[in-house]
mmCIF file of C-alpha atoms in Angstrom:
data_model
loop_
_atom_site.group_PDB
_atom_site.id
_atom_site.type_symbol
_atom_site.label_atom_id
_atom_site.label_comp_id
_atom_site.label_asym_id
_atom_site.label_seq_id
_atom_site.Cartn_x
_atom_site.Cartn_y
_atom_site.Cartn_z
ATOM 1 C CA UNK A 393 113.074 98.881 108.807
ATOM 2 C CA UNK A 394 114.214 95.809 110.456
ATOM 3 C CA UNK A 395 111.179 95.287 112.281
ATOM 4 C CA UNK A 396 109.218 95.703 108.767
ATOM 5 C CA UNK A 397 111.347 93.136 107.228
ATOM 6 C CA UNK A 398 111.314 90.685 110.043
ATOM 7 C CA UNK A 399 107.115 90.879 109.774
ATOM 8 C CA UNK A 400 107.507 90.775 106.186
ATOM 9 C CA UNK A 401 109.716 87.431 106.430
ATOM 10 C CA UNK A 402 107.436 85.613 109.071
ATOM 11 C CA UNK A 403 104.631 86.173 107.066
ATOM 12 C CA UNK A 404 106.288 84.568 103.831
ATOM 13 C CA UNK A 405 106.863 81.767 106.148
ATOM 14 C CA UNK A 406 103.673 81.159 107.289
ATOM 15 C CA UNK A 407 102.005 81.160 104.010
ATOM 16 C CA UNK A 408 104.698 79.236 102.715
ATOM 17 C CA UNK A 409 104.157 76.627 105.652
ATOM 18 C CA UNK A 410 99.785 76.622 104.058
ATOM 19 C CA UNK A 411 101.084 75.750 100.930
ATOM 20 C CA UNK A 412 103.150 72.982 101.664
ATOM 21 C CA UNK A 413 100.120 71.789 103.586
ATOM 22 C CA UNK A 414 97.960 71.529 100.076
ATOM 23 C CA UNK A 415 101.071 69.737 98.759
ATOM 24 C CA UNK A 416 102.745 72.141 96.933
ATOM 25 C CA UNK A 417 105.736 72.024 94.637
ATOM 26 C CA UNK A 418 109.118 73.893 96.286
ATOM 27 C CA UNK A 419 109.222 75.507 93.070
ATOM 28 C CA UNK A 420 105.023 77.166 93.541
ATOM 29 C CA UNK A 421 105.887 78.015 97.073
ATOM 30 C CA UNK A 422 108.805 79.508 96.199
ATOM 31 C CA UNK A 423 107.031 81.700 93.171
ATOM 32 C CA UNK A 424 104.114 82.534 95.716
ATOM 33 C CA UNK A 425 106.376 83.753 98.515
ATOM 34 C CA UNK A 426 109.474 84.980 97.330
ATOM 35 C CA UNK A 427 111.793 82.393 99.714
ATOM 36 C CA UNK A 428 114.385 81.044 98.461
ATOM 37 C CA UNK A 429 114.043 77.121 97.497
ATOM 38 C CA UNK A 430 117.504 76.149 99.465
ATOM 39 C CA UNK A 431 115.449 78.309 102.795
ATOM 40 C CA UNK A 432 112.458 76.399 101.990
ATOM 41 C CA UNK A 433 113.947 72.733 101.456
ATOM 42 C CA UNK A 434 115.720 73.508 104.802
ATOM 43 C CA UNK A 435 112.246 74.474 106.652
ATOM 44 C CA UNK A 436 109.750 72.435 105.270
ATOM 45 C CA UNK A 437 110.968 69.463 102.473
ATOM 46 C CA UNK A 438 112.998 67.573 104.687
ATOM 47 C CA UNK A 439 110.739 65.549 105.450
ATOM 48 C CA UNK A 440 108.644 66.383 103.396
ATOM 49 C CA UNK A 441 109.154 65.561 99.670
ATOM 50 C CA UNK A 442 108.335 68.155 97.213
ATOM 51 C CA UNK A 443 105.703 66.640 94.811
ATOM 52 C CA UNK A 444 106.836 65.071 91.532
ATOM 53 C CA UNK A 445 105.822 65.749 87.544
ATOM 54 C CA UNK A 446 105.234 68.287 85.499
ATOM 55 C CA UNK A 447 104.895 71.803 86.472
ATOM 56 C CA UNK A 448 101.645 73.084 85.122
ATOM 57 C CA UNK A 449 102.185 75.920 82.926
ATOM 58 C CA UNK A 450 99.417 77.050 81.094
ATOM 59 C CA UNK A 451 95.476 76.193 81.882
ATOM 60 C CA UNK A 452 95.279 74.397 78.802
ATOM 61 C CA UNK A 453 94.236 71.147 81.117
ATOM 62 C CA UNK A 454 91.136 73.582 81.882
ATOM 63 C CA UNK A 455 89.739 74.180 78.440
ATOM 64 C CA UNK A 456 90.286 70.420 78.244
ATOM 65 C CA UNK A 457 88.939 69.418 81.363
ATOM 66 C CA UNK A 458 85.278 67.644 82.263
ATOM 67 C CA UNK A 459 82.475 69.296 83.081
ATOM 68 C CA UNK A 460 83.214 68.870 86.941
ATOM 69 C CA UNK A 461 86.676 70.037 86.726
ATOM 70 C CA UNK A 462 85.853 73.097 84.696
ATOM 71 C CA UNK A 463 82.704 73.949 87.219
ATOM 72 C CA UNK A 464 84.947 72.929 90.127
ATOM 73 C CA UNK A 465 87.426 75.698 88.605
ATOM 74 C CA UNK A 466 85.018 78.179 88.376
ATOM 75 C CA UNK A 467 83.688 77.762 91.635
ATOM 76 C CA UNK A 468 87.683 78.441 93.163
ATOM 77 C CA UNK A 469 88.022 81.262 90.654
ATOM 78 C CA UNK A 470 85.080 82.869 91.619
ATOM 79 C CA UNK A 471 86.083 82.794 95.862
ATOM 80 C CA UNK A 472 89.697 83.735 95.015
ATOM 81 C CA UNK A 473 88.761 86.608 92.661
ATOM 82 C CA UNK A 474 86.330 87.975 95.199
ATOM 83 C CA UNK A 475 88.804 87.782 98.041
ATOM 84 C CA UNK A 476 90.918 89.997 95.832
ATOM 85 C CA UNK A 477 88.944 92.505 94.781
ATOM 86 C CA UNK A 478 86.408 93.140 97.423
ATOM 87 C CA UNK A 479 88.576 92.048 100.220
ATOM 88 C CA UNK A 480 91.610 93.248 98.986
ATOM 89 C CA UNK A 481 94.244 89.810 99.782
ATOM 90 C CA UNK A 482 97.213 89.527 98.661
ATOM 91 C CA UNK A 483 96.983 87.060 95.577
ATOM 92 C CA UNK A 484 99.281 84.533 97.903
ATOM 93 C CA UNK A 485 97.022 84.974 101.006
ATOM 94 C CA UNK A 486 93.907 85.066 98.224
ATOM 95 C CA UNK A 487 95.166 81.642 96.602
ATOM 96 C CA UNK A 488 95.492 79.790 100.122
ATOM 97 C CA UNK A 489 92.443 81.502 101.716
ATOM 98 C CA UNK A 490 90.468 80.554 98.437
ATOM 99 C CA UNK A 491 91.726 77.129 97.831
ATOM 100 C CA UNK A 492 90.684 76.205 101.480
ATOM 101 C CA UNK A 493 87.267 77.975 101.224
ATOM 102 C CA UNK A 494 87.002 75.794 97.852
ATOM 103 C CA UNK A 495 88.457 72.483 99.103
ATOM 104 C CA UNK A 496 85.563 73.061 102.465
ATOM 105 C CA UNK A 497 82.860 73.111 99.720
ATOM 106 C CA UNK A 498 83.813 69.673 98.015
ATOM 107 C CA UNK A 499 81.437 66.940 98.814
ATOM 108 C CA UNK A 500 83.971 64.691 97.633
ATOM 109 C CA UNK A 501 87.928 65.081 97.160
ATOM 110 C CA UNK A 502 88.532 68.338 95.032
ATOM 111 C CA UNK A 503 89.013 68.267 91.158
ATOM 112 C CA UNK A 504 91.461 71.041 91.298
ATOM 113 C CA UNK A 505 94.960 70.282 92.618
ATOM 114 C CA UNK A 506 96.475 73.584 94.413
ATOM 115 C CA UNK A 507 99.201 73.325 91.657
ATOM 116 C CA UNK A 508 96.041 74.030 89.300
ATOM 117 C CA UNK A 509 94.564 76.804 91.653
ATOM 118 C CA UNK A 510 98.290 78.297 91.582
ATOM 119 C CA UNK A 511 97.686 77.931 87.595
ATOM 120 C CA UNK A 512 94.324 79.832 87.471
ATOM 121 C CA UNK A 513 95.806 82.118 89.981
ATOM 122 C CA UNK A 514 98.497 83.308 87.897
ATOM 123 C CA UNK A 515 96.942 83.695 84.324
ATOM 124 C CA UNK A 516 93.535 85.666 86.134
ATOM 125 C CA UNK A 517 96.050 87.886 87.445
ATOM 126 C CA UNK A 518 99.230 87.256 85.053
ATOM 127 C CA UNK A 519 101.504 86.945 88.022
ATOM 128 C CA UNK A 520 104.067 84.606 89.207
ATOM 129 C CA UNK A 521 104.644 82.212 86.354
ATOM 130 C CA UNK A 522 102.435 84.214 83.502
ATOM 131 C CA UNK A 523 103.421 87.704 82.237
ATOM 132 C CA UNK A 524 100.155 88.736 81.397
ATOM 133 C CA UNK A 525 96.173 87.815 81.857
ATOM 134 C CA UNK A 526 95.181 84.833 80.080
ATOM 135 C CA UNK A 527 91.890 84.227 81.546
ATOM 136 C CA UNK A 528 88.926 85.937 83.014
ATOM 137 C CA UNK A 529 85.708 85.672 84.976
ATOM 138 C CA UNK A 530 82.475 86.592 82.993
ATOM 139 C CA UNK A 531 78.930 86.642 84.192
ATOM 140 C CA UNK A 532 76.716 83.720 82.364
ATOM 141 C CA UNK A 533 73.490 85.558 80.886
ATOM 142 C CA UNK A 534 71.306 82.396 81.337
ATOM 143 C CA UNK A 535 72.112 81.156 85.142
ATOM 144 C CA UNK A 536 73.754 84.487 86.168
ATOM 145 C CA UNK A 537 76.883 82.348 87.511
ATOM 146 C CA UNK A 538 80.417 83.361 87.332
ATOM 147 C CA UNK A 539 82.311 80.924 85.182
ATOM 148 C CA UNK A 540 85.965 81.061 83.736
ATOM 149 C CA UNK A 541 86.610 81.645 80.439
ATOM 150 C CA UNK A 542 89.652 82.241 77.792
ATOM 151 C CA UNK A 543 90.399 86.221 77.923
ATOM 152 C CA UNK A 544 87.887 87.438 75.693
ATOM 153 C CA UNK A 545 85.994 84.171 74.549
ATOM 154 C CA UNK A 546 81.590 84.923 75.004
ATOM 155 C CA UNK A 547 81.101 81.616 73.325
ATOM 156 C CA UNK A 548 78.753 80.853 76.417
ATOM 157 C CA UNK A 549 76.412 83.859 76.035
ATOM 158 C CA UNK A 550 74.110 82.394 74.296
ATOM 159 C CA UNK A 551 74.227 78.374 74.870
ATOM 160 C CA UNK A 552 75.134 78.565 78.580
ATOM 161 C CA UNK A 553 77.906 78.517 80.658
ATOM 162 C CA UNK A 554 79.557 75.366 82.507
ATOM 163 C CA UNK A 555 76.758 75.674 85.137
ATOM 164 C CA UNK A 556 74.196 75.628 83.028
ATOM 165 C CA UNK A 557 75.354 72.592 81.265
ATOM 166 C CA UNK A 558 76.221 71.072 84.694
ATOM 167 C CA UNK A 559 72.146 71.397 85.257
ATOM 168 C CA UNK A 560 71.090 70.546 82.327
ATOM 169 C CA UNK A 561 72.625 67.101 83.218
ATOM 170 C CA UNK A 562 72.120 66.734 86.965
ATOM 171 C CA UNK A 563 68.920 64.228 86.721
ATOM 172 C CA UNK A 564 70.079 62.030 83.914
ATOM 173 C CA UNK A 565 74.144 62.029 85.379
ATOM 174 C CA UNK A 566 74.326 59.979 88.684
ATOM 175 C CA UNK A 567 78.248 60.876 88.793
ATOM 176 C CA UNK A 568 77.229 64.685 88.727
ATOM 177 C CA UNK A 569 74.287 63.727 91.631
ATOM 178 C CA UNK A 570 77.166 62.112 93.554
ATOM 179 C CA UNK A 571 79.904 64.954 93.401
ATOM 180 C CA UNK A 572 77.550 67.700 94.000
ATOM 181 C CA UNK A 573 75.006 68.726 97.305
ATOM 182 C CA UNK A 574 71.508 67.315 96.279
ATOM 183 C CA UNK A 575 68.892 69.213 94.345
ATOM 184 C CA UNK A 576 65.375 69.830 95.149
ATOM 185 C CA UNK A 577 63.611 67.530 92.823
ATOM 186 C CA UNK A 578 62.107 69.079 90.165
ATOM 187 C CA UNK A 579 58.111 69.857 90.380
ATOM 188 C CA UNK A 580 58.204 67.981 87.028
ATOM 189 C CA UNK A 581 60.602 65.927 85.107
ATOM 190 C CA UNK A 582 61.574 67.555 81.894
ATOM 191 C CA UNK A 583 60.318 65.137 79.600
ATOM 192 C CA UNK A 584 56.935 65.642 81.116
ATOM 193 C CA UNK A 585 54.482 67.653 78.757
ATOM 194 C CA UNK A 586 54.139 71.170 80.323
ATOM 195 C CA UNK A 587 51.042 72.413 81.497
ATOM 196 C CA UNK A 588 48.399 73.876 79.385
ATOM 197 C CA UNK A 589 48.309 77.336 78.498
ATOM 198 C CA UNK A 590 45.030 79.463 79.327
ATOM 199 C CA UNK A 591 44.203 81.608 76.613
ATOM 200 C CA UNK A 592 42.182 84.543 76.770
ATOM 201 C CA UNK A 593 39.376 82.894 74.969
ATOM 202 C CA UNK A 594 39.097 80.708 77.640
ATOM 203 C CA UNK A 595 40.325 77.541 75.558
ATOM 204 C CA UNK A 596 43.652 75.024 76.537
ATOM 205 C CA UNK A 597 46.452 75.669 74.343
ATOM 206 C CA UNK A 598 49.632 73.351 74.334
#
């Protein structure tokens, strides 16, 4: 038993000691790992302030958010919710793992604070600071991406998710070009007329 809790306890630390890394609040590392904040400000705020502001506590900032920030979202939801449920993490050890994997895949400084990952975190998964689910990951029917979305809302099926829009954009947006990796230029530029269409008669049609 005491050997169980003593693993249990150095684990907690450890993933407390990634989250302070990402600058989190006392009070998210303290939701995440189950420490106690007087443990925690003893360990690892000493020196170390614990950030300032307002505690996020709903994703409304998402549904409000710019394109970039809602893709950027999407893109952490999607790692974190596979680490979950095809590799089985632990949300806390999902949230960290995921955050990083995200933050690695920025070209420039991430969108998404890890105070907002902790956010999307807990209402996928209604843990921590949300009783129950208050978003979800759904499949987009045009671009096949995953994308978040309000529990329940298929607004996107049929005009596109956040992806699609984010393409739609790219070649007329030079602050999307700059945030993103490069595309292949297009064969054409979408204001070009497209190329004639061979009917059977043999004749061009447009």
């Amino acid at each position: 038993m005491g050997a169980v809790y003593a693993e249990t306890h150095i684990r907690a630390l450890q993933l407390a000691k990634s989250c302070v890394e990402f600058g989190a609040r006392i009070k998210t590392v303290s939701r995440i790992t189950g420490l106690n904040r007087p443990l925690l400000r003893e360990l690892f705020y000493r020196d170390v302030p614990s950030a300032s502001g307002r505690w996020p506590e709903s994703c409304d900032w998402y549904h409000m958010g710019s394109t970039i920030e809602r893709a950027e979202a999407s893109v952490f939801a999607a790692i974190c919710t596979t680490l979950l449920t095809e590799h089985h993490y632990r949300p806390g050890d999902a949230l960290v793992a995921g955050y990083r994997m995200y933050a690695e895949r920025c070209v420039e400084v991430p969108r998404i604070s890890f105070e907002r990952a902790f956010n999307l975190v807990s209402e996928l998964q209604g843990i921590w600071n949300c009783s129950s689910p208050q978003l979800a990951m759904r499949a987009c029917g045009i671009c096949h991406s995953r994308y978040l979305v309000a529990l329940g809302d298929c607004s996107a099926d049929q005009s596109g998710c956040v992806f699609c829009k984010l393409l739609k954009r790219y070649w007329r947006d030079t602050r999307i070009q700059a945030h993103f990796l490069p595309l292949p230029a297009p064969a054409a530029p979408p204001s070009w007329p497209s190329a004639p269409v061979q009917c059977e008669s043999g004749t061009d049609r447009r």
